[in-house]
PDB file of C-alpha atoms in Angstrom:
ATOM      1  CA  MET A   1    -120.043  43.541 -65.450  1.00 52.00           C
ATOM      2  CA  SER A   2    -123.589  43.879 -66.682  1.00 63.00           C
ATOM      3  CA  ASP A   3    -124.750  41.701 -69.584  1.00 74.00           C
ATOM      4  CA  ASN A   4    -125.512  44.971 -71.399  1.00 80.00           C
ATOM      5  CA  TYR A   5    -121.773  45.475 -71.783  1.00 90.00           C
ATOM      6  CA  GLU A   6    -120.777  41.897 -72.670  1.00 89.00           C
ATOM      7  CA  SER A   7    -120.577  42.837 -76.354  1.00 88.00           C
ATOM      8  CA  LEU A   8    -118.031  45.553 -75.514  1.00 90.00           C
ATOM      9  CA  LYS A   9    -115.424  43.100 -74.235  1.00 93.00           C
ATOM     10  CA  LEU A  10    -112.425  42.911 -76.523  1.00 92.00           C
ATOM     11  CA  GLU A  11    -112.559  39.110 -76.410  1.00 91.00           C
ATOM     12  CA  ASN A  12    -116.045  39.251 -77.979  1.00 91.00           C
ATOM     13  CA  GLN A  13    -115.015  41.361 -80.949  1.00 93.00           C
ATOM     14  CA  LEU A  14    -114.463  39.764 -84.356  1.00 92.00           C
ATOM     15  CA  CYS A  15    -112.571  42.855 -85.519  1.00 93.00           C
ATOM     16  CA  PHE A  16    -109.796  42.479 -82.936  1.00 95.00           C
ATOM     17  CA  PRO A  17    -108.395  39.058 -83.895  1.00 94.00           C
ATOM     18  CA  LEU A  18    -108.735  40.046 -87.577  1.00 94.00           C
ATOM     19  CA  TYR A  19    -106.776  43.242 -86.929  1.00 96.00           C
ATOM     20  CA  ALA A  20    -104.141  41.594 -84.729  1.00 96.00           C
ATOM     21  CA  ALA A  21    -103.656  38.597 -87.068  1.00 94.00           C
ATOM     22  CA  ALA A  22    -103.350  40.848 -90.128  1.00 95.00           C
ATOM     23  CA  LYS A  23    -100.787  43.011 -88.342  1.00 96.00           C
ATOM     24  CA  GLU A  24     -98.759  39.948 -87.300  1.00 95.00           C
ATOM     25  CA  VAL A  25     -98.829  38.375 -90.758  1.00 95.00           C
ATOM     26  CA  VAL A  26     -97.701  41.633 -92.383  1.00 95.00           C
ATOM     27  CA  ARG A  27     -94.940  41.876 -89.742  1.00 96.00           C
ATOM     28  CA  LYS A  28     -93.679  38.460 -90.871  1.00 96.00           C
ATOM     29  CA  TYR A  29     -93.385  39.799 -94.429  1.00 97.00           C
ATOM     30  CA  LYS A  30     -91.115  42.698 -93.453  1.00 97.00           C
ATOM     31  CA  PRO A  31     -87.736  40.901 -93.235  1.00 97.00           C
ATOM     32  CA  LEU A  32     -88.477  39.035 -96.465  1.00 97.00           C
ATOM     33  CA  LEU A  33     -89.541  42.155 -98.340  1.00 98.00           C
ATOM     34  CA  ASP A  34     -86.577  44.108 -96.982  1.00 97.00           C
ATOM     35  CA  LYS A  35     -84.401  41.754 -99.075  1.00 96.00           C
ATOM     36  CA  ILE A  36     -86.088  43.028-102.257  1.00 97.00           C
ATOM     37  CA  GLU A  37     -86.513  46.585-100.968  1.00 96.00           C
ATOM     38  CA  LEU A  38     -90.318  46.675-100.969  1.00 98.00           C
ATOM     39  CA  THR A  39     -92.882  47.521 -98.336  1.00 97.00           C
ATOM     40  CA  TYR A  40     -95.869  45.228 -97.964  1.00 97.00           C
ATOM     41  CA  THR A  41     -98.142  47.659 -99.822  1.00 97.00           C
ATOM     42  CA  GLN A  42     -95.608  47.991-102.639  1.00 98.00           C
ATOM     43  CA  TYR A  43     -95.363  44.182-102.769  1.00 98.00           C
ATOM     44  CA  ILE A  44     -99.105  43.623-103.171  1.00 98.00           C
ATOM     45  CA  THR A  45     -99.174  46.371-105.797  1.00 98.00           C
ATOM     46  CA  MET A  46     -96.422  44.624-107.723  1.00 98.00           C
ATOM     47  CA  MET A  47     -98.285  41.319-107.412  1.00 98.00           C
ATOM     48  CA  VAL A  48    -101.233  42.858-109.269  1.00 98.00           C
ATOM     49  CA  LEU A  49     -98.914  44.342-111.888  1.00 98.00           C
ATOM     50  CA  TRP A  50     -97.060  41.055-112.420  1.00 98.00           C
ATOM     51  CA  GLN A  51    -100.427  39.584-113.296  1.00 98.00           C
ATOM     52  CA  GLU A  52    -102.073  42.462-115.189  1.00 97.00           C
ATOM     53  CA  ARG A  53     -99.016  44.201-116.736  1.00 97.00           C
ATOM     54  CA  LYS A  54    -101.072  47.375-117.324  1.00 97.00           C
ATOM     55  CA  ILE A  55    -103.929  48.678-115.196  1.00 97.00           C
ATOM     56  CA  SER A  56    -105.633  51.958-114.389  1.00 96.00           C
ATOM     57  CA  VAL A  57    -104.993  53.503-110.990  1.00 96.00           C
ATOM     58  CA  LYS A  58    -108.725  53.245-110.260  1.00 95.00           C
ATOM     59  CA  LYS A  59    -108.838  49.514-111.048  1.00 97.00           C
ATOM     60  CA  LEU A  60    -105.637  48.936-109.069  1.00 97.00           C
ATOM     61  CA  GLY A  61    -107.229  50.629-106.066  1.00 97.00           C
ATOM     62  CA  GLU A  62    -110.264  48.359-106.402  1.00 96.00           C
ATOM     63  CA  PHE A  63    -108.030  45.266-106.478  1.00 95.00           C
ATOM     64  CA  LEU A  64    -106.130  46.356-103.381  1.00 97.00           C
ATOM     65  CA  TYR A  65    -108.919  48.110-101.442  1.00 96.00           C
ATOM     66  CA  LEU A  66    -106.802  51.282-101.425  1.00 96.00           C
ATOM     67  CA  ASP A  67    -107.790  54.868-102.226  1.00 94.00           C
ATOM     68  CA  SER A  68    -105.895  57.161-104.586  1.00 89.00           C
ATOM     69  CA  GLY A  69    -104.456  59.119-101.643  1.00 93.00           C
ATOM     70  CA  THR A  70    -102.641  55.972-100.549  1.00 94.00           C
ATOM     71  CA  LEU A  71    -101.807  54.762-104.052  1.00 96.00           C
ATOM     72  CA  THR A  72    -100.351  57.974-105.475  1.00 95.00           C
ATOM     73  CA  PRO A  73     -97.256  58.223-103.211  1.00 97.00           C
ATOM     74  CA  LEU A  74     -96.766  54.456-103.406  1.00 97.00           C
ATOM     75  CA  LEU A  75     -96.825  54.531-107.216  1.00 98.00           C
ATOM     76  CA  LYS A  76     -94.454  57.500-107.311  1.00 98.00           C
ATOM     77  CA  THR A  77     -91.980  55.499-105.215  1.00 98.00           C
ATOM     78  CA  LEU A  78     -92.292  52.428-107.449  1.00 98.00           C
ATOM     79  CA  GLU A  79     -91.782  54.669-110.485  1.00 98.00           C
ATOM     80  CA  LYS A  80     -88.619  56.197-108.964  1.00 98.00           C
ATOM     81  CA  LYS A  81     -87.316  52.640-108.423  1.00 98.00           C
ATOM     82  CA  GLY A  82     -87.906  51.943-112.121  1.00 98.00           C
ATOM     83  CA  PHE A  83     -90.501  49.203-111.572  1.00 98.00           C
ATOM     84  CA  ILE A  84     -93.441  51.008-113.191  1.00 98.00           C
ATOM     85  CA  THR A  85     -94.381  53.900-115.408  1.00 98.00           C
ATOM     86  CA  ARG A  86     -97.524  56.016-115.135  1.00 97.00           C
ATOM     87  CA  GLU A  87     -99.154  57.622-118.142  1.00 96.00           C
ATOM     88  CA  ARG A  88    -102.463  59.048-119.222  1.00 94.00           C
ATOM     89  CA  SER A  89    -104.653  56.651-121.182  1.00 88.00           C
ATOM     90  CA  SER A  90    -104.705  57.307-124.925  1.00 88.00           C
ATOM     91  CA  LYS A  91    -108.437  56.474-124.869  1.00 89.00           C
ATOM     92  CA  ASP A  92    -109.372  58.808-121.996  1.00 91.00           C
ATOM     93  CA  GLU A  93    -106.884  61.313-120.613  1.00 89.00           C
ATOM     94  CA  ARG A  94    -108.748  61.411-117.289  1.00 92.00           C
ATOM     95  CA  VAL A  95    -107.561  57.831-116.711  1.00 92.00           C
ATOM     96  CA  LEU A  96    -104.056  57.240-115.368  1.00 94.00           C
ATOM     97  CA  ASP A  97    -102.577  53.882-116.384  1.00 96.00           C
ATOM     98  CA  VAL A  98     -99.827  52.040-114.551  1.00 97.00           C
ATOM     99  CA  ASN A  99     -97.482  49.896-116.646  1.00 97.00           C
ATOM    100  CA  ILE A 100     -94.911  47.456-115.349  1.00 98.00           C
ATOM    101  CA  THR A 101     -91.384  47.873-116.709  1.00 98.00           C
ATOM    102  CA  LYS A 102     -88.838  45.214-117.638  1.00 98.00           C
ATOM    103  CA  ILE A 103     -87.070  45.859-114.308  1.00 98.00           C
ATOM    104  CA  GLY A 104     -90.419  45.479-112.529  1.00 98.00           C
ATOM    105  CA  MET A 105     -90.989  42.130-114.222  1.00 98.00           C
ATOM    106  CA  GLU A 106     -87.482  40.998-113.264  1.00 97.00           C
ATOM    107  CA  LEU A 107     -88.319  41.746-109.635  1.00 98.00           C
ATOM    108  CA  ARG A 108     -90.891  38.931-109.778  1.00 98.00           C
ATOM    109  CA  ASP A 109     -88.059  36.372-109.905  1.00 97.00           C
ATOM    110  CA  LYS A 110     -86.447  37.946-106.840  1.00 96.00           C
ATOM    111  CA  ALA A 111     -89.787  37.887-104.984  1.00 98.00           C
ATOM    112  CA  SER A 112     -90.743  34.320-105.863  1.00 97.00           C
ATOM    113  CA  PHE A 113     -89.422  32.966-102.542  1.00 97.00           C
ATOM    114  CA  VAL A 114     -91.756  35.113-100.425  1.00 97.00           C
ATOM    115  CA  PRO A 115     -95.051  33.117-100.552  1.00 95.00           C
ATOM    116  CA  LYS A 116     -93.354  29.835 -99.594  1.00 93.00           C
ATOM    117  CA  GLU A 117     -91.466  31.492 -96.733  1.00 94.00           C
ATOM    118  CA  ILE A 118     -94.654  33.067 -95.408  1.00 94.00           C
ATOM    119  CA  SER A 119     -96.676  29.859 -95.604  1.00 91.00           C
ATOM    120  CA  SER A 120     -93.938  28.001 -93.724  1.00 90.00           C
ATOM    121  CA  CYS A 121     -94.033  30.436 -90.790  1.00 91.00           C
ATOM    122  CA  LEU A 122     -97.817  30.464 -90.335  1.00 90.00           C
ATOM    123  CA  ASN A 123     -99.050  27.862 -87.905  1.00 89.00           C
ATOM    124  CA  ILE A 124    -101.997  26.645 -90.012  1.00 93.00           C
ATOM    125  CA  THR A 125    -102.551  23.787 -92.423  1.00 93.00           C
ATOM    126  CA  LYS A 126    -103.139  24.246 -96.125  1.00 92.00           C
ATOM    127  CA  GLU A 127    -106.812  23.353 -95.593  1.00 95.00           C
ATOM    128  CA  GLU A 128    -107.149  25.916 -92.786  1.00 95.00           C
ATOM    129  CA  ALA A 129    -105.498  28.551 -94.971  1.00 93.00           C
ATOM    130  CA  GLU A 130    -107.924  27.818 -97.823  1.00 95.00           C
ATOM    131  CA  PHE A 131    -110.902  28.002 -95.437  1.00 97.00           C
ATOM    132  CA  LEU A 132    -109.667  31.273 -93.932  1.00 95.00           C
ATOM    133  CA  TYR A 133    -109.132  32.695 -97.417  1.00 94.00           C
ATOM    134  CA  ARG A 134    -112.745  31.906 -98.387  1.00 97.00           C
ATOM    135  CA  ILE A 135    -114.128  33.397 -95.162  1.00 96.00           C
ATOM    136  CA  LEU A 136    -112.079  36.589 -95.452  1.00 95.00           C
ATOM    137  CA  TYR A 137    -113.131  37.169 -99.052  1.00 94.00           C
ATOM    138  CA  LYS A 138    -116.725  36.513 -98.053  1.00 95.00           C
ATOM    139  CA  ILE A 139    -116.383  39.320 -95.491  1.00 93.00           C
ATOM    140  CA  LEU A 140    -114.797  41.615 -98.088  1.00 92.00           C
ATOM    141  CA  LYS A 141    -117.690  41.081-100.484  1.00 91.00           C
TER     142      LYS A 141
END
């Protein structure tokens, strides 16, 4: 193969191992999240809400790198489950706020086992995980 095409080899792409690793890590979450009846995207949404308690849909999307087209059906599902409520902001009715409910906060206790389980099934040290975390957030910035 010509050197002109060396950069087109899959093995020379940074995006591929990032994509494949992300897919595999999320796959490891599935059986754990099935126990608390959440998808991965619902889980990371709840993680933000456990921390923030109340947040606008726009700000939530910024936290999660998700657009409103992805968030809207996800939030509707979480609302049907009783974990959140959505309401227009009293300060600006164009803003839609998401509030965690008591049931949503109680779910945090049920989910508390997940991070430890995930870290135990990844074949990297704590130091490697911290390094990877810094690199990935550097890319996201």
